[in-house]
Coordinates of C-alpha atoms and ligand atoms in Angstrom, one line a residue:
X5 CA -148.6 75.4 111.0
X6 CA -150.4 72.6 110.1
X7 CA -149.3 69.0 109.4
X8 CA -151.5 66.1 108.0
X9 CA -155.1 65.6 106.9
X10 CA -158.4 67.9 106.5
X11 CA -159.1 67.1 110.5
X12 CA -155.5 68.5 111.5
X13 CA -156.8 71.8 108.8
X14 CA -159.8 71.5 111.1
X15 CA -158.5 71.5 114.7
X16 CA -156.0 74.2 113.5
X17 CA -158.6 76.9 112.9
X18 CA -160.4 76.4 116.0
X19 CA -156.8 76.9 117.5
X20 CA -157.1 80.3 115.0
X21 CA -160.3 80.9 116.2
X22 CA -159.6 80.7 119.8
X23 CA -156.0 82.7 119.4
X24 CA -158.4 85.4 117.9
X25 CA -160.6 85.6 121.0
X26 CA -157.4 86.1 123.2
X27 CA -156.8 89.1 120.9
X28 CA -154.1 87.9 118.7
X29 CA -153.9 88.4 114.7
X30 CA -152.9 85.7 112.4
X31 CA -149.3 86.6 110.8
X32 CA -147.9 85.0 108.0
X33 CA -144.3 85.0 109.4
X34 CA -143.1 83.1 111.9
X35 CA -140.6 85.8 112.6
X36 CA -142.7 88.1 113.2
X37 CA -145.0 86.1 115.5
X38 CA -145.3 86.0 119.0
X39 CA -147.2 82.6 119.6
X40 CA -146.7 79.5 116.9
X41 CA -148.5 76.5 117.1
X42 CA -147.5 73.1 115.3
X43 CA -150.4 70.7 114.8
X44 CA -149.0 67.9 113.7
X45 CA -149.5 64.3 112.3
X46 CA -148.2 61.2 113.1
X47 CA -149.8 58.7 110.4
X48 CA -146.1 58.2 109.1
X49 CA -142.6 58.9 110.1
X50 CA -141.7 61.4 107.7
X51 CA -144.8 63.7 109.4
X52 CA -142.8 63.8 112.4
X53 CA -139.4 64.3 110.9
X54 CA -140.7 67.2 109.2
X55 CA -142.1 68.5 112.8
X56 CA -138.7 68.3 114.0
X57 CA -137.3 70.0 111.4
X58 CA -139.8 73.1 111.8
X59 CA -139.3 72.9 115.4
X60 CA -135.2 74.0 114.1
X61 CA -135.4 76.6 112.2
X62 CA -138.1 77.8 115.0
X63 CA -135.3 77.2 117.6
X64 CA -132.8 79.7 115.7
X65 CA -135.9 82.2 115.6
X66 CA -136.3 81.8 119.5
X67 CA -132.6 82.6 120.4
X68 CA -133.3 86.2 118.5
X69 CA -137.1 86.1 120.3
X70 CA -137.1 84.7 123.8
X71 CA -140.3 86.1 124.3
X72 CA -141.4 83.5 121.4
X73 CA -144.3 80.8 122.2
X74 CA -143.7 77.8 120.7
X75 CA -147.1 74.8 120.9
X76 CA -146.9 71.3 119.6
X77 CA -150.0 69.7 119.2
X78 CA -152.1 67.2 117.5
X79 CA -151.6 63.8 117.1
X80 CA -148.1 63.6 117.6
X81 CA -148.2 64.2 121.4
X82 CA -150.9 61.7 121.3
X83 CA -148.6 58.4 120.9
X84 CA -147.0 57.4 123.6
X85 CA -143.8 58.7 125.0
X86 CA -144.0 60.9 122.2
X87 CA -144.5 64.0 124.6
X88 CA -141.6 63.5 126.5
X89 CA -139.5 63.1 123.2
X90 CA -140.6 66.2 122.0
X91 CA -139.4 67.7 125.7
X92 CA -136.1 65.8 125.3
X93 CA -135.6 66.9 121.5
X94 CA -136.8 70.3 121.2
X95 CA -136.3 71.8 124.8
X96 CA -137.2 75.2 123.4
X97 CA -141.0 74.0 123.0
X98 CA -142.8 75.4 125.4
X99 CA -146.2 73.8 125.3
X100 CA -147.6 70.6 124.5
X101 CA -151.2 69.3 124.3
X102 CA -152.8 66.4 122.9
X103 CA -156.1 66.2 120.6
X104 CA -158.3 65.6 124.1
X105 CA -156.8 69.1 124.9
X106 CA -157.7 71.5 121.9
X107 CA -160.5 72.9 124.0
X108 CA -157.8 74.0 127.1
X109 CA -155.4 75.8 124.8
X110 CA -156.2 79.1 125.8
X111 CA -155.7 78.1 129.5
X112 CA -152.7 76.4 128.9
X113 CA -151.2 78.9 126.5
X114 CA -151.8 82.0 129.5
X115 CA -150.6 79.3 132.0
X116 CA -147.0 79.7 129.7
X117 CA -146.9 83.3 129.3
X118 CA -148.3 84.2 133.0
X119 CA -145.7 81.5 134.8
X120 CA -143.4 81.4 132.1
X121 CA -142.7 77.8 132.5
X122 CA -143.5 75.0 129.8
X123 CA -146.2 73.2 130.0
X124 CA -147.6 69.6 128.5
X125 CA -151.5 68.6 129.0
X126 CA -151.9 65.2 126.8
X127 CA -154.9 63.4 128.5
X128 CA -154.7 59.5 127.3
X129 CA -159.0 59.7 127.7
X130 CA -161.2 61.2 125.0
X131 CA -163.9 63.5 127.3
X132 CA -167.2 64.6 125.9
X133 CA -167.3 66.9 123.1
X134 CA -167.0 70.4 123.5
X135 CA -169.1 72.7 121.6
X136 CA -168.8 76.2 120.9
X137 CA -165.1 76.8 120.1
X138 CA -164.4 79.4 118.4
X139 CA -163.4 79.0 114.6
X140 CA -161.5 81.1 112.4
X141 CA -162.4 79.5 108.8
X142 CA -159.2 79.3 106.0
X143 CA -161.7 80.1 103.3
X144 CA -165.1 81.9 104.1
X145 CA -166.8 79.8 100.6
X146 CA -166.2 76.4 101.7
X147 CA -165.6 74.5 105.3
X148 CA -165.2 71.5 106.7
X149 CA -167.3 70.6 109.6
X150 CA -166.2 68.1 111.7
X151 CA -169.1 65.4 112.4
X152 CA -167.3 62.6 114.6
X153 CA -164.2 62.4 116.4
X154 CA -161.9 59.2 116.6
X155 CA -162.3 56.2 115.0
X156 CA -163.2 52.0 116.5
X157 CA -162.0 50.8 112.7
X158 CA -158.4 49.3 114.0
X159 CA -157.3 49.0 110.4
X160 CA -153.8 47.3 111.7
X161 CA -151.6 49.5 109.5
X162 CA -153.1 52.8 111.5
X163 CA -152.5 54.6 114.5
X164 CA -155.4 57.3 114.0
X165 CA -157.7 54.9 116.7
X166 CA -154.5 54.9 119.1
X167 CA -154.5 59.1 119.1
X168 CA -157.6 60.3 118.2
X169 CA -159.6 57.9 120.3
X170 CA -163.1 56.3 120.5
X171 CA -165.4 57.3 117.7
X172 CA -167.6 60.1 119.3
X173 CA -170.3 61.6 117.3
X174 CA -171.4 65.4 117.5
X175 CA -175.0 65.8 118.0
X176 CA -177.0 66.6 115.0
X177 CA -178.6 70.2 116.2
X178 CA -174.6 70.8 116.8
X179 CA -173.8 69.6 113.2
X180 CA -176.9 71.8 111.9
X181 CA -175.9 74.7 113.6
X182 CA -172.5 74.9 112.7
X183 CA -173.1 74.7 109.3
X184 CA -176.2 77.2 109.5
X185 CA -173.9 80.1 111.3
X186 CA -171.2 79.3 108.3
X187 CA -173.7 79.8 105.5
X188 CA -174.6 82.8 107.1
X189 CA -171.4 83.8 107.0
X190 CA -171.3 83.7 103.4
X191 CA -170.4 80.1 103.4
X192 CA -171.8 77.8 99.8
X193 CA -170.6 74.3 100.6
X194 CA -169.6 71.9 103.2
X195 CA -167.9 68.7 103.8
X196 CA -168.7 66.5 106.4
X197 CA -165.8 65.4 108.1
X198 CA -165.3 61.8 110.2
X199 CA -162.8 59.2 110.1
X200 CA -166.2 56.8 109.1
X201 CA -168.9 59.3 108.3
X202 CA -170.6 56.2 107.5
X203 CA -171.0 55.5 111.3
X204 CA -172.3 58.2 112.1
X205 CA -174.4 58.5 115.5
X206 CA -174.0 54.7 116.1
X207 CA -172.5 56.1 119.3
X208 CA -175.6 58.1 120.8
X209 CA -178.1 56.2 118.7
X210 CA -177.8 52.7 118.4
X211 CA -181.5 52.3 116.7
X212 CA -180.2 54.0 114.2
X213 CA -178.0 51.5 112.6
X214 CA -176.5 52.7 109.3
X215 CA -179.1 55.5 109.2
X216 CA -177.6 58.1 111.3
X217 CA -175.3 59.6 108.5
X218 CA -178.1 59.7 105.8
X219 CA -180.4 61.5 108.1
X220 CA -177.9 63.7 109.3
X221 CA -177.0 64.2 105.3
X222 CA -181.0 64.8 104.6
X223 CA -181.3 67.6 107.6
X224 CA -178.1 69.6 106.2
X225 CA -179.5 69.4 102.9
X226 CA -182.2 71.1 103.8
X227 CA -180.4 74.2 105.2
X228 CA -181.1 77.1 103.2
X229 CA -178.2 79.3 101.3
X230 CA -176.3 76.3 101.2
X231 CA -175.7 74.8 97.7
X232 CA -173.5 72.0 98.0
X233 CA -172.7 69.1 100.3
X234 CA -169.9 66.9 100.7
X235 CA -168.5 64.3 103.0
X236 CA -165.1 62.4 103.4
X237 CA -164.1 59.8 104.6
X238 CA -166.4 56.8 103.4
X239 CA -166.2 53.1 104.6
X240 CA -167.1 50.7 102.6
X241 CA -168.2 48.3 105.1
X242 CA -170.6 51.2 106.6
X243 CA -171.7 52.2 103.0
X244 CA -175.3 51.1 103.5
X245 CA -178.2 51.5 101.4
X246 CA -180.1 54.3 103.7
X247 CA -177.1 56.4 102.5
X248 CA -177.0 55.8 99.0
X249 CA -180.8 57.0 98.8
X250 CA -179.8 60.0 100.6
X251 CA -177.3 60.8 98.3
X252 CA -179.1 60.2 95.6
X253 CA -182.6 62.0 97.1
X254 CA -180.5 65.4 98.5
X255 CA -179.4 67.6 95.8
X256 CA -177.4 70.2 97.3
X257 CA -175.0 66.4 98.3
X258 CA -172.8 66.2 95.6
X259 CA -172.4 63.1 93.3
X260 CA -168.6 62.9 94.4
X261 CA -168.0 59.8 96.5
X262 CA -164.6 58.8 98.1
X263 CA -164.4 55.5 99.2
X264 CA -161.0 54.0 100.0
X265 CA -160.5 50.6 98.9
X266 CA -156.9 50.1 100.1
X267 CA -156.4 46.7 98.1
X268 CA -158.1 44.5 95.6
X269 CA -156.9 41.2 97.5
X270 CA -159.4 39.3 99.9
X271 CA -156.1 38.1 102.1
X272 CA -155.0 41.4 102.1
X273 CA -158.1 43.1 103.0
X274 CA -158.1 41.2 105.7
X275 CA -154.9 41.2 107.2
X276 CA -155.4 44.9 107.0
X277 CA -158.6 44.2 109.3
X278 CA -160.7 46.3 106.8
X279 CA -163.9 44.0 107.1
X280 CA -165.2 43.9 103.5
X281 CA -163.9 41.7 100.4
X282 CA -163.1 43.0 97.0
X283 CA -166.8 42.1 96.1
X284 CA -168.6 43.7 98.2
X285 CA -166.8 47.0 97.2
X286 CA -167.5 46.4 94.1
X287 CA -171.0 45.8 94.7
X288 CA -171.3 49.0 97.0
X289 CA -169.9 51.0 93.7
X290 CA -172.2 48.9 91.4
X291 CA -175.1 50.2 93.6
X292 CA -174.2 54.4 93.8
X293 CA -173.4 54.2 90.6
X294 CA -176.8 52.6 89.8
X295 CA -179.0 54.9 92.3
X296 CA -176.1 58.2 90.9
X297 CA -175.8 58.6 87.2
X298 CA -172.9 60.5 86.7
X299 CA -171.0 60.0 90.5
X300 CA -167.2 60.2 90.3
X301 CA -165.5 57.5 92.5
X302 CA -162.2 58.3 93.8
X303 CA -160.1 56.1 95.9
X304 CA -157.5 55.4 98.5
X305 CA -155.0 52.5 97.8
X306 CA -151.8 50.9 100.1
X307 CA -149.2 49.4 98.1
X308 CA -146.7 46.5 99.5
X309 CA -148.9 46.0 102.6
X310 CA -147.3 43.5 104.4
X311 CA -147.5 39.6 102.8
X312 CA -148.4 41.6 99.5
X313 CA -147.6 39.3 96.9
X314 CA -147.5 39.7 93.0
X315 CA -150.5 37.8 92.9
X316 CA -152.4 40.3 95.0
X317 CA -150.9 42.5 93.9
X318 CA -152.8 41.9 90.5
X319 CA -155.4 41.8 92.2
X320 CA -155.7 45.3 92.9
X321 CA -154.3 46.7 89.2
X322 CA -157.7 44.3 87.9
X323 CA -160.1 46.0 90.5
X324 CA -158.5 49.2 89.7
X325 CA -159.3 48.2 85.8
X326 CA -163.0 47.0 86.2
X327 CA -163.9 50.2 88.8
X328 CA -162.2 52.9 86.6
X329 CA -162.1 55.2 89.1
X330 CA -162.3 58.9 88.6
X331 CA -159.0 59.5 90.5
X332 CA -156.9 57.5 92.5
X333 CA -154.4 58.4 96.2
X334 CA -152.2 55.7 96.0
X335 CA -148.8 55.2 99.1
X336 CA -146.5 52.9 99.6
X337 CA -147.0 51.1 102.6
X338 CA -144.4 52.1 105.6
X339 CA -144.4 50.5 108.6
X340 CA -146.1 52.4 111.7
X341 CA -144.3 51.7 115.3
X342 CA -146.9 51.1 117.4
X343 CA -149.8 49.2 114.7
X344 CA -150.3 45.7 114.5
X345 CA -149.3 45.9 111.1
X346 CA -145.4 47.2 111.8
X347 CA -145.0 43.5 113.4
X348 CA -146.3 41.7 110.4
X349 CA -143.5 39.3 109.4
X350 CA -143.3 39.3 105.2
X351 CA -142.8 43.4 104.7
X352 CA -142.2 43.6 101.6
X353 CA -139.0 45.1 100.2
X354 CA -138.8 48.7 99.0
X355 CA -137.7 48.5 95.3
X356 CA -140.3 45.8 95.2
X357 CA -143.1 48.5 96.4
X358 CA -141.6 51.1 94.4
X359 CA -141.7 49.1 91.1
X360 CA -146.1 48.3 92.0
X361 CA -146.5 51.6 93.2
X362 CA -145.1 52.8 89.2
X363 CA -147.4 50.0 87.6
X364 CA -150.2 51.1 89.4
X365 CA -150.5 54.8 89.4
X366 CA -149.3 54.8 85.3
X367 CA -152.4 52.3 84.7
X368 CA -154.5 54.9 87.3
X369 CA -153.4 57.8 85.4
X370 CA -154.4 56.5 82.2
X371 CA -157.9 55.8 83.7
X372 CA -158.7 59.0 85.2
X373 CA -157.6 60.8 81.7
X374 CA -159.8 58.6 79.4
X375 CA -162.9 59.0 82.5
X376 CA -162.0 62.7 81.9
X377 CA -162.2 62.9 77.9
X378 CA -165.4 61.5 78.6
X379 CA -166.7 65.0 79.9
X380 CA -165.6 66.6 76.3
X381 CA -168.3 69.1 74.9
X382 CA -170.4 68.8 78.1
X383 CA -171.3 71.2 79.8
X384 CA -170.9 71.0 83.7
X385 CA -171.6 73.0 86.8
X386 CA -168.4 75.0 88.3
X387 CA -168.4 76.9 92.1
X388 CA -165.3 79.5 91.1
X389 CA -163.0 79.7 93.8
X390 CA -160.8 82.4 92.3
X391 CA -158.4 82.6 90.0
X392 CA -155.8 79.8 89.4
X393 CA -152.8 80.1 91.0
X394 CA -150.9 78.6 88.3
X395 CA -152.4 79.9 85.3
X396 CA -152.7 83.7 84.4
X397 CA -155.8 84.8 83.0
X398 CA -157.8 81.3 84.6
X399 CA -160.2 81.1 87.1
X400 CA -160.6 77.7 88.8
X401 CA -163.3 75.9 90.8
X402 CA -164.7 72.4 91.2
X403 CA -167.3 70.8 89.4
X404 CA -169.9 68.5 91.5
X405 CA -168.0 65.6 91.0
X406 CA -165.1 67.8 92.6
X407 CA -163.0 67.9 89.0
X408 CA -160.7 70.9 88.9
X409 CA -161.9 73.0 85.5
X410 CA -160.2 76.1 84.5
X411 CA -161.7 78.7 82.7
X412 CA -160.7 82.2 81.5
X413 CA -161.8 84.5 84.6
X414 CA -160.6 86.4 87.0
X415 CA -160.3 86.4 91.2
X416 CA -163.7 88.4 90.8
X417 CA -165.6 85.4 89.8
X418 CA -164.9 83.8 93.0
X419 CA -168.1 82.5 94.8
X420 CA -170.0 82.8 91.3
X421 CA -171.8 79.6 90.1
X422 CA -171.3 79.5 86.5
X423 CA -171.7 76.3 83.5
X424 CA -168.9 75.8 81.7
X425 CA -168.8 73.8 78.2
X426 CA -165.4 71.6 78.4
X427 CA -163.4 71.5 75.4
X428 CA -160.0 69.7 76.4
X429 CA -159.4 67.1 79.4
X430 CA -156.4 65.9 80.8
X431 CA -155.5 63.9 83.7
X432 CA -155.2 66.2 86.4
X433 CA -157.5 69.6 85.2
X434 CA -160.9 70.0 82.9
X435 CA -160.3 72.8 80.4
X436 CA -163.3 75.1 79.3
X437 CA -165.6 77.6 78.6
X438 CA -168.2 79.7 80.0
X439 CA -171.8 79.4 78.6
X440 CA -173.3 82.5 79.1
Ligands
SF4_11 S1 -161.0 53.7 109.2 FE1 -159.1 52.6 109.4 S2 -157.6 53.9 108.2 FE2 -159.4 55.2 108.6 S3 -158.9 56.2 110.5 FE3 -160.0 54.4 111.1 S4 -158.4 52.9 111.6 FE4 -157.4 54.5 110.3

């Protein structure tokens, strides 16, 4: 079970991959499993809540199953005294390992069955990357592929630095291969995964300055059988120029690029230790869009941050105006123990948050469906990923600038790439048809 963002999804199917190895099957019951693993998050307090609650209804399952393994991983173990509270709390967990660990699991996990005694391995120190896991992929047509570990960013309202540790880079010929055995596999596109991709191989490479990531961009390009590249997550402070002319040189790298901008106030931004001012992202956005006709921005914003005030608050509904962003994640800032930020005297008051947070995603939502009206009677480029879950009769897939468009199709289209004409557009889905 897997809790948080696209590196948890990660992490979990090398965990698959490696409980695959040891000869187990993946079920899609936890009643009827005999090993279940929780790779959790930790960015808020509700992640962990929730990991409690799982770890619950697991316990009532175990009383009927003694023979049940039950695993908590991730970055929850990671924080401190964490591990033992998990002990303390959920005594019928019988394993814990932190993100240094992944690589140990299968050790650890015979080291439960074989002595049948809990066990916790969190090391506090990131070691050198191991290479070579196995992976069990979710979906076989698209993958993410993990390029650096960590993160050296501090923002002060995060704690991903404090569990996932130092930024460590994977080598390139890792990167390449990794995505070379997945195409083989059957694989079409891939996003390049990092907390910063932006910084890239600063680690092993120092010459490289801002260049690592857009060489690294250029050499999976070039892999063939791929089609499409993407990458996530962007900084704008590490958005440099080599980058933007890899982007706009590589075409299998799509014109999709999300670049958090987490406020439109200068104070704020830097109270948030972000290291950029509201000008210089809007002069990195100025420039892709300049160098990528077409590019969809999307965004990452924290409302209420503390010392928010109305004032800055403006601040970010203007950016948000003059950008015009293609989409929009917007939170409400809450308070993590154990950042700099959770000690920031001014938090702002809940109702107050919740009133911004309204303002902001109605004048967002209005955006993205006006950007998206703009794609009427064009004709864009879909990879099918099946049909839609929601809609009978619809196939769905992702354009290049990663819209959702529905079409009429079928779970037989999947993995086709097919031009579709769009004839309605609404905030959250592109309606159309296929050109033959
Ligand atoms: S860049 Fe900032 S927000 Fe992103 S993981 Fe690093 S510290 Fe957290």
């Amino acid at each position: 079970m897997t809790f948080g963002c696209q590196m948890n999804e990660h992490d979990s199917e090398r965990l698959a991959g490696m409980l695959e190895e040891m000869g187990y099957e993946p079920s899609g019951d936890p009643q009827d499993a005999d090993v279940v693993v929780l790779n959790t998050c930790t960015v808020r307090e509700t992640a962990e809540t929730r990991v409690y609650g799982r770890l619950g209804e697991l316990k009532r399952l175990k009383a009927g199953r003694p023979g049940m393994v039950i695993g908590v991983c991730g970055c929850m173990p990671q924080r401190e005294g964490a591990a033992n509270e998990v002990r303390r709390r959920a005594p019928h967990v019988d394993l814990v390992f932190g993100t240094h660990n992944l690589d140990e699991f299968p050790t650890l996990l015979r080291e439960v069955i074989e002595e049948r005694r809990p066990v916790v391995a969190v090391s506090g120190e990131e070691g050198e990357i191991v290479e070579g896991l196995p992976r069990r992929p979710g979906d076989d047509l698209k993958a993410w592929v993990t390029i650096t570990h960590g993160c050296d960013n501090y923002c002060s309202y995060c704690i991903v630095p404090y569990v996932r540790g130092r930024e460590r880079s994977r080598r390139p010929e890792a990167v390449v291969g990794e995505v070379e055995s997945l195409v083989a596999a059957g694989c079409r596109e891939v996003t390049l995964l990092g907390q910063n991709v932006n910084s890239y191989g600063r680690d092993f490479d120092e010459a490289a300055g801002g260049a690592g990531f857009a060489r690294l961009l250029r050499r999976v390009n070039d892999i063939d059988g791929l089609w499409r590249v993407r990458y996530m997550t962007s900084h704008p402070r590490d958005f440099g120029l080599e980058v933007i002319e890899a982007i706009a040189s590589c075409g299998k790298v799509c014109e999709h690029v999300h670049l958090p901008v987490q406020s439109g106030s200068d104070a704020i931004l830097e109270l948030m230790n972000r290291g950029y001012t509201a000008a210089r992202y809007r002069d990195v956005v100025a420039r892709v869009r300049q160098a990528v006709p077409g590019v969809a921005v999307t965004t990452d914003i924290i409302v209420g941050f503390p010392g928010e005030t109305e004032a800055d608050f403006r601040q970010t509904l203007d950016l948000v105006s003059d950008v015009r962003f293609d989409a929009a994640f917007t939170f409400v800032y809450s308070p993590r123990a154990g950042t700099p930020a959770a000690a920031f005297p001014e938090q702002v008051a809940e109702e107050v948050k919740k009133e911004r947070i309204a303002r902001l995603i109605a004048l967002q939502n209005g955006i993205t469906r006006e950007e998206n009206q703009k794609e009427l009677g064009r004709s864009v480029e879909v990879l099918v990923e099946g049909a839609s879950p929601k809609n009978p009769g619809k196939a769905e897939g992702r354009t290049r600038t990663n819209k959702l468009v529905l079409f009429a199709g079928s779970q037989g289209d999947r993995g086709k790439l097919v031009n579709v004409r769009v004839v309605r557009a609404g905030t959250w889905a592109l309606h159309g048809e296929v050109i033959p």
